[in-house]
């Protein structure tokens, strides 16, 4: 009975007491918008070439056709489409984050993905996931109606928690997959990666030493598995996030995939707390 009471108290404090870390969540949403603005600017020219070489085939489903109508229109007017996207994103950046702006942002990321499917990578899927959960991270004044206020608080906190869970799930699945792979457990995966001329940065010359490959391989495996557990601990959280930033910067430099490294670093903002932005004197 006591354990049940403790669980109820934990649920109340986590989801119903108040919106958790509103400043940190707001910062996360705004930087996510900035990331998409930067992404559009960088892929603009490449996207124009892609659109000219592919044919947009509408889905037979009315719902899907409606959902991706902006992308279909955008393939025929790509310059106007990207111009409108940048304007909409700029507006979202400077207005209060709400359910409408979050929904528009999610739909925009979906349509950007649809247009650029040939050059999509893991970062695009992570972006779609983050933008989906950001819909529920709306901010609003405290309402007089207690039931509505409690419902909005619940939606906010659940959206944040689910977003955190999905990031943890990315690391756990990746780490577990490597753990069950003989190629990764033996360290040979690192050797194979260094021979990928198209992805691997040849300026980073690693000596072909089995012990080094083995060590690096297990560092990756242990970090990804430990992240899924230690990110929930109070004392290890900030240290783990700092290590994660270094981890993704190394991948960024070594494999020349900056968009994935950047989106994963941005995703860390959802694990921060408002108290992390305050000096010790103000805590």
PDB file of C-alpha atoms in Angstrom:
ATOM      1  CA  UNK A   1       0.000   0.000   0.000  1.00  0.00           C
ATOM      2  CA  UNK A   2       2.840   2.348   0.878  1.00  0.00           C
ATOM      3  CA  UNK A   3       4.566   1.579  -2.417  1.00  0.00           C
ATOM      4  CA  UNK A   4       1.366   2.412  -4.321  1.00  0.00           C
ATOM      5  CA  UNK A   5       1.074   5.682  -2.437  1.00  0.00           C
ATOM      6  CA  UNK A   6       4.673   6.543  -3.306  1.00  0.00           C
ATOM      7  CA  UNK A   7       4.021   5.802  -6.971  1.00  0.00           C
ATOM      8  CA  UNK A   8       0.945   8.024  -6.931  1.00  0.00           C
ATOM      9  CA  UNK A   9       2.941  10.822  -5.334  1.00  0.00           C
ATOM     10  CA  UNK A  10       5.712  10.366  -7.898  1.00  0.00           C
ATOM     11  CA  UNK A  11       3.202  10.496 -10.766  1.00  0.00           C
ATOM     12  CA  UNK A  12       1.578  13.616  -9.348  1.00  0.00           C
ATOM     13  CA  UNK A  13       4.894  15.422  -8.852  1.00  0.00           C
ATOM     14  CA  UNK A  14       6.145  14.445 -12.304  1.00  0.00           C
ATOM     15  CA  UNK A  15       3.049  15.064 -14.413  1.00  0.00           C
ATOM     16  CA  UNK A  16       0.352  17.010 -12.568  1.00  0.00           C
ATOM     17  CA  UNK A  17       1.951  19.354 -10.039  1.00  0.00           C
ATOM     18  CA  UNK A  18       3.197  21.949 -12.536  1.00  0.00           C
ATOM     19  CA  UNK A  19       4.755  22.250 -15.955  1.00  0.00           C
ATOM     20  CA  UNK A  20       8.303  20.942 -15.680  1.00  0.00           C
ATOM     21  CA  UNK A  21      11.228  23.172 -16.712  1.00  0.00           C
ATOM     22  CA  UNK A  22       9.271  25.582 -18.889  1.00  0.00           C
ATOM     23  CA  UNK A  23      12.271  27.759 -19.813  1.00  0.00           C
ATOM     24  CA  UNK A  24      14.413  24.763 -20.847  1.00  0.00           C
ATOM     25  CA  UNK A  25      11.553  23.339 -22.941  1.00  0.00           C
ATOM     26  CA  UNK A  26      10.904  26.708 -24.614  1.00  0.00           C
ATOM     27  CA  UNK A  27      14.607  26.979 -25.460  1.00  0.00           C
ATOM     28  CA  UNK A  28      14.535  23.469 -26.906  1.00  0.00           C
ATOM     29  CA  UNK A  29      11.593  24.300 -29.202  1.00  0.00           C
ATOM     30  CA  UNK A  30      13.085  27.587 -30.412  1.00  0.00           C
ATOM     31  CA  UNK A  31      16.499  26.099 -31.175  1.00  0.00           C
ATOM     32  CA  UNK A  32      14.759  23.279 -33.037  1.00  0.00           C
ATOM     33  CA  UNK A  33      13.154  25.924 -35.253  1.00  0.00           C
ATOM     34  CA  UNK A  34      16.549  27.582 -35.791  1.00  0.00           C
ATOM     35  CA  UNK A  35      17.966  24.207 -36.806  1.00  0.00           C
ATOM     36  CA  UNK A  36      15.302  23.796 -39.517  1.00  0.00           C
ATOM     37  CA  UNK A  37      15.957  27.332 -40.780  1.00  0.00           C
ATOM     38  CA  UNK A  38      19.661  26.537 -41.045  1.00  0.00           C
ATOM     39  CA  UNK A  39      18.909  23.204 -42.715  1.00  0.00           C
ATOM     40  CA  UNK A  40      16.746  24.865 -45.376  1.00  0.00           C
ATOM     41  CA  UNK A  41      19.436  27.435 -46.147  1.00  0.00           C
ATOM     42  CA  UNK A  42      22.133  24.760 -46.501  1.00  0.00           C
ATOM     43  CA  UNK A  43      20.169  22.285 -48.660  1.00  0.00           C
ATOM     44  CA  UNK A  44      18.403  24.884 -50.823  1.00  0.00           C
ATOM     45  CA  UNK A  45      20.602  24.470 -53.902  1.00  0.00           C
ATOM     46  CA  UNK A  46      20.895  20.683 -53.644  1.00  0.00           C
ATOM     47  CA  UNK A  47      17.154  20.374 -53.136  1.00  0.00           C
ATOM     48  CA  UNK A  48      16.453  22.326 -56.310  1.00  0.00           C
ATOM     49  CA  UNK A  49      18.480  19.777 -58.297  1.00  0.00           C
ATOM     50  CA  UNK A  50      16.733  16.849 -56.621  1.00  0.00           C
ATOM     51  CA  UNK A  51      13.275  18.204 -57.337  1.00  0.00           C
ATOM     52  CA  UNK A  52      14.101  18.589 -61.017  1.00  0.00           C
ATOM     53  CA  UNK A  53      15.122  14.925 -61.240  1.00  0.00           C
ATOM     54  CA  UNK A  54      12.270  13.240 -59.352  1.00  0.00           C
ATOM     55  CA  UNK A  55       8.553  12.950 -59.942  1.00  0.00           C
ATOM     56  CA  UNK A  56       6.138  13.494 -57.083  1.00  0.00           C
ATOM     57  CA  UNK A  57       3.612  10.640 -57.039  1.00  0.00           C
ATOM     58  CA  UNK A  58       0.499  11.553 -54.979  1.00  0.00           C
ATOM     59  CA  UNK A  59      -0.843   8.960 -52.546  1.00  0.00           C
ATOM     60  CA  UNK A  60      -4.250   7.352 -53.262  1.00  0.00           C
ATOM     61  CA  UNK A  61      -5.213   8.202 -49.664  1.00  0.00           C
ATOM     62  CA  UNK A  62      -7.061  11.505 -49.315  1.00  0.00           C
ATOM     63  CA  UNK A  63      -5.588  12.080 -45.850  1.00  0.00           C
ATOM     64  CA  UNK A  64      -2.016  11.527 -47.049  1.00  0.00           C
ATOM     65  CA  UNK A  65      -2.573  13.680 -50.141  1.00  0.00           C
ATOM     66  CA  UNK A  66      -3.882  16.490 -47.953  1.00  0.00           C
ATOM     67  CA  UNK A  67      -1.031  16.094 -45.452  1.00  0.00           C
ATOM     68  CA  UNK A  68       1.635  16.329 -48.147  1.00  0.00           C
ATOM     69  CA  UNK A  69      -0.097  18.829 -50.435  1.00  0.00           C
ATOM     70  CA  UNK A  70       2.478  21.549 -49.539  1.00  0.00           C
ATOM     71  CA  UNK A  71       5.283  19.207 -50.647  1.00  0.00           C
ATOM     72  CA  UNK A  72       3.526  18.431 -53.924  1.00  0.00           C
ATOM     73  CA  UNK A  73       3.011  22.126 -54.578  1.00  0.00           C
ATOM     74  CA  UNK A  74       6.556  22.843 -53.406  1.00  0.00           C
ATOM     75  CA  UNK A  75       8.136  20.533 -55.979  1.00  0.00           C
ATOM     76  CA  UNK A  76       6.636  22.742 -58.698  1.00  0.00           C
ATOM     77  CA  UNK A  77       7.490  26.053 -57.014  1.00  0.00           C
ATOM     78  CA  UNK A  78      10.531  25.173 -54.924  1.00  0.00           C
ATOM     79  CA  UNK A  79      11.917  28.717 -54.523  1.00  0.00           C
ATOM     80  CA  UNK A  80       8.568  30.117 -53.393  1.00  0.00           C
ATOM     81  CA  UNK A  81       8.004  27.098 -51.138  1.00  0.00           C
ATOM     82  CA  UNK A  82      11.294  27.552 -49.300  1.00  0.00           C
ATOM     83  CA  UNK A  83      10.725  31.300 -49.070  1.00  0.00           C
ATOM     84  CA  UNK A  84       7.325  30.737 -47.454  1.00  0.00           C
ATOM     85  CA  UNK A  85       8.830  28.118 -45.108  1.00  0.00           C
ATOM     86  CA  UNK A  86      11.486  30.570 -43.904  1.00  0.00           C
ATOM     87  CA  UNK A  87       8.872  33.266 -43.293  1.00  0.00           C
ATOM     88  CA  UNK A  88       6.629  30.866 -41.365  1.00  0.00           C
ATOM     89  CA  UNK A  89       9.570  29.594 -39.313  1.00  0.00           C
ATOM     90  CA  UNK A  90      10.658  33.154 -38.519  1.00  0.00           C
ATOM     91  CA  UNK A  91       7.145  33.925 -37.248  1.00  0.00           C
ATOM     92  CA  UNK A  92       7.079  30.733 -35.151  1.00  0.00           C
ATOM     93  CA  UNK A  93      10.465  31.692 -33.733  1.00  0.00           C
ATOM     94  CA  UNK A  94       9.204  34.991 -32.334  1.00  0.00           C
ATOM     95  CA  UNK A  95       5.708  34.075 -31.143  1.00  0.00           C
ATOM     96  CA  UNK A  96       4.742  32.142 -28.031  1.00  0.00           C
ATOM     97  CA  UNK A  97       4.982  28.408 -28.598  1.00  0.00           C
ATOM     98  CA  UNK A  98       1.429  27.037 -28.730  1.00  0.00           C
ATOM     99  CA  UNK A  99      -0.484  24.088 -30.150  1.00  0.00           C
ATOM    100  CA  UNK A 100      -1.039  25.847 -33.491  1.00  0.00           C
ATOM    101  CA  UNK A 101       2.593  26.862 -34.021  1.00  0.00           C
ATOM    102  CA  UNK A 102       3.761  23.410 -32.883  1.00  0.00           C
ATOM    103  CA  UNK A 103       1.387  21.671 -35.306  1.00  0.00           C
ATOM    104  CA  UNK A 104       2.441  23.919 -38.210  1.00  0.00           C
ATOM    105  CA  UNK A 105       6.090  23.273 -37.394  1.00  0.00           C
ATOM    106  CA  UNK A 106       5.524  19.507 -37.379  1.00  0.00           C
ATOM    107  CA  UNK A 107       3.660  19.568 -40.715  1.00  0.00           C
ATOM    108  CA  UNK A 108       6.397  21.730 -42.205  1.00  0.00           C
ATOM    109  CA  UNK A 109       9.131  19.269 -41.162  1.00  0.00           C
ATOM    110  CA  UNK A 110       7.103  16.397 -42.647  1.00  0.00           C
ATOM    111  CA  UNK A 111       6.782  18.159 -46.000  1.00  0.00           C
ATOM    112  CA  UNK A 112      10.441  19.166 -46.042  1.00  0.00           C
ATOM    113  CA  UNK A 113      11.300  15.525 -45.486  1.00  0.00           C
ATOM    114  CA  UNK A 114       8.988  14.434 -48.316  1.00  0.00           C
ATOM    115  CA  UNK A 115      10.621  16.811 -50.791  1.00  0.00           C
ATOM    116  CA  UNK A 116      14.146  15.775 -49.807  1.00  0.00           C
ATOM    117  CA  UNK A 117      13.657  12.014 -49.386  1.00  0.00           C
ATOM    118  CA  UNK A 118      16.607  11.135 -51.703  1.00  0.00           C
ATOM    119  CA  UNK A 119      19.069  12.930 -49.394  1.00  0.00           C
ATOM    120  CA  UNK A 120      17.340  12.127 -46.089  1.00  0.00           C
ATOM    121  CA  UNK A 121      19.313  10.493 -43.276  1.00  0.00           C
ATOM    122  CA  UNK A 122      18.880   9.644 -39.620  1.00  0.00           C
ATOM    123  CA  UNK A 123      18.796  13.294 -38.599  1.00  0.00           C
ATOM    124  CA  UNK A 124      15.580  13.838 -40.565  1.00  0.00           C
ATOM    125  CA  UNK A 125      13.799  11.030 -38.731  1.00  0.00           C
ATOM    126  CA  UNK A 126      14.981  12.368 -35.369  1.00  0.00           C
ATOM    127  CA  UNK A 127      13.791  15.844 -36.374  1.00  0.00           C
ATOM    128  CA  UNK A 128      10.312  14.554 -37.239  1.00  0.00           C
ATOM    129  CA  UNK A 129      10.102  12.767 -33.890  1.00  0.00           C
ATOM    130  CA  UNK A 130      11.220  15.834 -31.928  1.00  0.00           C
ATOM    131  CA  UNK A 131       8.887  18.168 -33.814  1.00  0.00           C
ATOM    132  CA  UNK A 132       5.937  15.812 -33.208  1.00  0.00           C
ATOM    133  CA  UNK A 133       6.369  15.812 -29.437  1.00  0.00           C
ATOM    134  CA  UNK A 134       6.981  19.562 -29.444  1.00  0.00           C
ATOM    135  CA  UNK A 135       3.288  20.054 -30.337  1.00  0.00           C
ATOM    136  CA  UNK A 136       2.335  19.217 -26.761  1.00  0.00           C
ATOM    137  CA  UNK A 137       4.947  21.557 -25.253  1.00  0.00           C
ATOM    138  CA  UNK A 138       2.735  24.620 -25.584  1.00  0.00           C
ATOM    139  CA  UNK A 139       2.999  27.499 -23.126  1.00  0.00           C
ATOM    140  CA  UNK A 140      -0.032  29.385 -21.822  1.00  0.00           C
ATOM    141  CA  UNK A 141      -1.123  31.548 -18.887  1.00  0.00           C
ATOM    142  CA  UNK A 142      -2.538  29.804 -15.824  1.00  0.00           C
ATOM    143  CA  UNK A 143      -6.249  29.172 -16.402  1.00  0.00           C
ATOM    144  CA  UNK A 144      -9.013  29.750 -13.859  1.00  0.00           C
ATOM    145  CA  UNK A 145     -10.635  26.437 -14.769  1.00  0.00           C
ATOM    146  CA  UNK A 146      -8.702  23.960 -12.621  1.00  0.00           C
ATOM    147  CA  UNK A 147      -9.622  20.892 -14.700  1.00  0.00           C
ATOM    148  CA  UNK A 148      -8.484  22.488 -17.968  1.00  0.00           C
ATOM    149  CA  UNK A 149      -5.313  23.754 -16.335  1.00  0.00           C
ATOM    150  CA  UNK A 150      -4.534  20.272 -14.978  1.00  0.00           C
ATOM    151  CA  UNK A 151      -5.183  18.732 -18.398  1.00  0.00           C
ATOM    152  CA  UNK A 152      -2.824  21.183 -20.123  1.00  0.00           C
ATOM    153  CA  UNK A 153      -0.163  20.558 -17.488  1.00  0.00           C
ATOM    154  CA  UNK A 154      -0.515  16.807 -18.049  1.00  0.00           C
ATOM    155  CA  UNK A 155      -0.228  17.174 -21.855  1.00  0.00           C
ATOM    156  CA  UNK A 156       2.875  19.359 -21.484  1.00  0.00           C
ATOM    157  CA  UNK A 157       4.684  17.046 -19.067  1.00  0.00           C
ATOM    158  CA  UNK A 158       3.751  13.863 -20.953  1.00  0.00           C
ATOM    159  CA  UNK A 159       4.997  15.378 -24.238  1.00  0.00           C
ATOM    160  CA  UNK A 160       8.335  16.258 -22.632  1.00  0.00           C
ATOM    161  CA  UNK A 161       8.650  12.833 -21.025  1.00  0.00           C
ATOM    162  CA  UNK A 162       7.774  10.969 -24.250  1.00  0.00           C
ATOM    163  CA  UNK A 163      10.310  13.052 -26.165  1.00  0.00           C
ATOM    164  CA  UNK A 164      12.961  12.120 -23.596  1.00  0.00           C
ATOM    165  CA  UNK A 165      11.946   8.458 -23.805  1.00  0.00           C
ATOM    166  CA  UNK A 166      12.315   8.384 -27.580  1.00  0.00           C
ATOM    167  CA  UNK A 167      15.810   9.855 -27.415  1.00  0.00           C
ATOM    168  CA  UNK A 168      16.710   7.269 -24.784  1.00  0.00           C
ATOM    169  CA  UNK A 169      15.183   4.593 -27.022  1.00  0.00           C
ATOM    170  CA  UNK A 170      17.423   5.694 -29.921  1.00  0.00           C
ATOM    171  CA  UNK A 171      20.518   5.185 -27.789  1.00  0.00           C
ATOM    172  CA  UNK A 172      19.336   1.927 -26.237  1.00  0.00           C
ATOM    173  CA  UNK A 173      18.407   0.297 -29.560  1.00  0.00           C
ATOM    174  CA  UNK A 174      21.649   1.460 -31.165  1.00  0.00           C
ATOM    175  CA  UNK A 175      23.729   0.235 -28.215  1.00  0.00           C
ATOM    176  CA  UNK A 176      21.885  -3.088 -27.966  1.00  0.00           C
ATOM    177  CA  UNK A 177      22.251  -3.663 -31.699  1.00  0.00           C
ATOM    178  CA  UNK A 178      26.006  -3.101 -31.442  1.00  0.00           C
ATOM    179  CA  UNK A 179      26.242  -5.297 -28.338  1.00  0.00           C
ATOM    180  CA  UNK A 180      24.670  -8.220 -30.210  1.00  0.00           C
ATOM    181  CA  UNK A 181      26.934  -7.683 -33.234  1.00  0.00           C
ATOM    182  CA  UNK A 182      30.174  -9.670 -33.338  1.00  0.00           C
ATOM    183  CA  UNK A 183      31.650  -7.051 -35.662  1.00  0.00           C
ATOM    184  CA  UNK A 184      31.204  -4.368 -33.006  1.00  0.00           C
ATOM    185  CA  UNK A 185      32.142  -6.530 -30.023  1.00  0.00           C
ATOM    186  CA  UNK A 186      35.396  -7.529 -31.714  1.00  0.00           C
ATOM    187  CA  UNK A 187      36.280  -3.947 -32.668  1.00  0.00           C
ATOM    188  CA  UNK A 188      36.304  -4.693 -36.391  1.00  0.00           C
ATOM    189  CA  UNK A 189      33.484  -2.201 -36.956  1.00  0.00           C
ATOM    190  CA  UNK A 190      35.825   0.721 -36.252  1.00  0.00           C
ATOM    191  CA  UNK A 191      38.310  -0.660 -38.779  1.00  0.00           C
ATOM    192  CA  UNK A 192      35.567  -0.987 -41.402  1.00  0.00           C
ATOM    193  CA  UNK A 193      34.361   2.565 -40.740  1.00  0.00           C
ATOM    194  CA  UNK A 194      37.824   4.024 -41.301  1.00  0.00           C
ATOM    195  CA  UNK A 195      37.826   2.469 -44.783  1.00  0.00           C
ATOM    196  CA  UNK A 196      34.593   4.175 -45.846  1.00  0.00           C
ATOM    197  CA  UNK A 197      36.178   6.770 -48.121  1.00  0.00           C
ATOM    198  CA  UNK A 198      32.852   8.470 -48.847  1.00  0.00           C
ATOM    199  CA  UNK A 199      31.973   9.074 -45.166  1.00  0.00           C
ATOM    200  CA  UNK A 200      35.172   8.844 -43.144  1.00  0.00           C
ATOM    201  CA  UNK A 201      37.280  11.966 -42.782  1.00  0.00           C
ATOM    202  CA  UNK A 202      40.638  10.945 -44.225  1.00  0.00           C
ATOM    203  CA  UNK A 203      42.374  13.742 -42.308  1.00  0.00           C
ATOM    204  CA  UNK A 204      41.677  11.729 -39.156  1.00  0.00           C
ATOM    205  CA  UNK A 205      44.232   8.968 -39.572  1.00  0.00           C
ATOM    206  CA  UNK A 206      43.763   6.244 -36.958  1.00  0.00           C
ATOM    207  CA  UNK A 207      46.486   3.621 -36.646  1.00  0.00           C
ATOM    208  CA  UNK A 208      45.174   0.164 -37.490  1.00  0.00           C
ATOM    209  CA  UNK A 209      45.755  -1.305 -34.028  1.00  0.00           C
ATOM    210  CA  UNK A 210      43.329  -3.964 -32.853  1.00  0.00           C
ATOM    211  CA  UNK A 211      43.430  -2.848 -29.207  1.00  0.00           C
ATOM    212  CA  UNK A 212      42.567   0.735 -30.206  1.00  0.00           C
ATOM    213  CA  UNK A 213      39.702  -0.403 -32.445  1.00  0.00           C
ATOM    214  CA  UNK A 214      38.430  -2.722 -29.702  1.00  0.00           C
ATOM    215  CA  UNK A 215      38.586   0.052 -27.092  1.00  0.00           C
ATOM    216  CA  UNK A 216      36.822   2.628 -29.270  1.00  0.00           C
ATOM    217  CA  UNK A 217      34.146   0.122 -30.205  1.00  0.00           C
ATOM    218  CA  UNK A 218      33.314  -0.646 -26.572  1.00  0.00           C
ATOM    219  CA  UNK A 219      33.375   3.035 -25.613  1.00  0.00           C
ATOM    220  CA  UNK A 220      30.599   3.598 -28.163  1.00  0.00           C
ATOM    221  CA  UNK A 221      28.611   0.570 -26.970  1.00  0.00           C
ATOM    222  CA  UNK A 222      28.893   1.435 -23.280  1.00  0.00           C
ATOM    223  CA  UNK A 223      28.082   5.108 -23.792  1.00  0.00           C
ATOM    224  CA  UNK A 224      24.903   4.352 -25.734  1.00  0.00           C
ATOM    225  CA  UNK A 225      23.711   1.748 -23.227  1.00  0.00           C
ATOM    226  CA  UNK A 226      24.663   3.803 -20.182  1.00  0.00           C
ATOM    227  CA  UNK A 227      22.920   6.871 -21.573  1.00  0.00           C
ATOM    228  CA  UNK A 228      19.570   5.077 -21.430  1.00  0.00           C
ATOM    229  CA  UNK A 229      20.020   4.507 -17.678  1.00  0.00           C
ATOM    230  CA  UNK A 230      22.191   7.297 -16.289  1.00  0.00           C
ATOM    231  CA  UNK A 231      20.348  10.179 -17.978  1.00  0.00           C
ATOM    232  CA  UNK A 232      17.595   9.786 -15.362  1.00  0.00           C
ATOM    233  CA  UNK A 233      19.997  10.137 -12.420  1.00  0.00           C
ATOM    234  CA  UNK A 234      20.359  13.555 -10.853  1.00  0.00           C
ATOM    235  CA  UNK A 235      24.105  13.535 -10.354  1.00  0.00           C
ATOM    236  CA  UNK A 236      25.177  11.928 -13.638  1.00  0.00           C
ATOM    237  CA  UNK A 237      22.809  13.790 -15.967  1.00  0.00           C
ATOM    238  CA  UNK A 238      24.892  16.891 -16.786  1.00  0.00           C
ATOM    239  CA  UNK A 239      28.128  14.914 -16.966  1.00  0.00           C
ATOM    240  CA  UNK A 240      26.529  12.432 -19.352  1.00  0.00           C
ATOM    241  CA  UNK A 241      25.177  15.232 -21.562  1.00  0.00           C
ATOM    242  CA  UNK A 242      28.617  16.856 -21.701  1.00  0.00           C
ATOM    243  CA  UNK A 243      30.178  13.532 -22.705  1.00  0.00           C
ATOM    244  CA  UNK A 244      27.411  13.112 -25.294  1.00  0.00           C
ATOM    245  CA  UNK A 245      28.216  16.485 -26.863  1.00  0.00           C
ATOM    246  CA  UNK A 246      31.854  15.441 -27.251  1.00  0.00           C
ATOM    247  CA  UNK A 247      30.741  12.035 -28.558  1.00  0.00           C
ATOM    248  CA  UNK A 248      28.634  13.571 -31.337  1.00  0.00           C
ATOM    249  CA  UNK A 249      31.212  16.231 -32.191  1.00  0.00           C
ATOM    250  CA  UNK A 250      33.744  13.442 -32.760  1.00  0.00           C
ATOM    251  CA  UNK A 251      31.245  11.600 -34.998  1.00  0.00           C
ATOM    252  CA  UNK A 252      30.561  14.893 -36.790  1.00  0.00           C
ATOM    253  CA  UNK A 253      34.258  15.367 -37.521  1.00  0.00           C
ATOM    254  CA  UNK A 254      35.095  11.725 -38.226  1.00  0.00           C
ATOM    255  CA  UNK A 255      32.140  10.765 -40.432  1.00  0.00           C
ATOM    256  CA  UNK A 256      31.268  14.136 -41.978  1.00  0.00           C
ATOM    257  CA  UNK A 257      27.576  13.947 -40.975  1.00  0.00           C
ATOM    258  CA  UNK A 258      27.107  17.296 -39.219  1.00  0.00           C
ATOM    259  CA  UNK A 259      23.301  17.360 -39.376  1.00  0.00           C
ATOM    260  CA  UNK A 260      22.920  14.171 -37.324  1.00  0.00           C
ATOM    261  CA  UNK A 261      25.452  15.287 -34.721  1.00  0.00           C
ATOM    262  CA  UNK A 262      23.806  18.689 -34.420  1.00  0.00           C
ATOM    263  CA  UNK A 263      20.235  17.383 -34.058  1.00  0.00           C
ATOM    264  CA  UNK A 264      21.316  14.920 -31.354  1.00  0.00           C
ATOM    265  CA  UNK A 265      23.103  17.683 -29.448  1.00  0.00           C
ATOM    266  CA  UNK A 266      19.979  19.847 -29.734  1.00  0.00           C
ATOM    267  CA  UNK A 267      17.893  16.949 -28.414  1.00  0.00           C
ATOM    268  CA  UNK A 268      19.904  17.106 -25.173  1.00  0.00           C
ATOM    269  CA  UNK A 269      18.199  20.402 -24.342  1.00  0.00           C
ATOM    270  CA  UNK A 270      15.013  18.506 -23.471  1.00  0.00           C
ATOM    271  CA  UNK A 271      16.895  16.852 -20.576  1.00  0.00           C
ATOM    272  CA  UNK A 272      17.939  20.170 -19.047  1.00  0.00           C
ATOM    273  CA  UNK A 273      16.142  21.757 -16.130  1.00  0.00           C
ATOM    274  CA  UNK A 274      15.434  25.397 -15.468  1.00  0.00           C
ATOM    275  CA  UNK A 275      17.795  25.250 -12.485  1.00  0.00           C
ATOM    276  CA  UNK A 276      20.656  24.367 -14.846  1.00  0.00           C
ATOM    277  CA  UNK A 277      20.458  27.874 -16.315  1.00  0.00           C
ATOM    278  CA  UNK A 278      20.725  29.585 -12.936  1.00  0.00           C
ATOM    279  CA  UNK A 279      23.925  30.421 -11.130  1.00  0.00           C
ATOM    280  CA  UNK A 280      24.529  28.715  -7.749  1.00  0.00           C
ATOM    281  CA  UNK A 281      23.877  32.050  -6.020  1.00  0.00           C
ATOM    282  CA  UNK A 282      20.333  32.201  -7.402  1.00  0.00           C
ATOM    283  CA  UNK A 283      19.419  28.532  -6.830  1.00  0.00           C
TER     284      UNK A 283
END
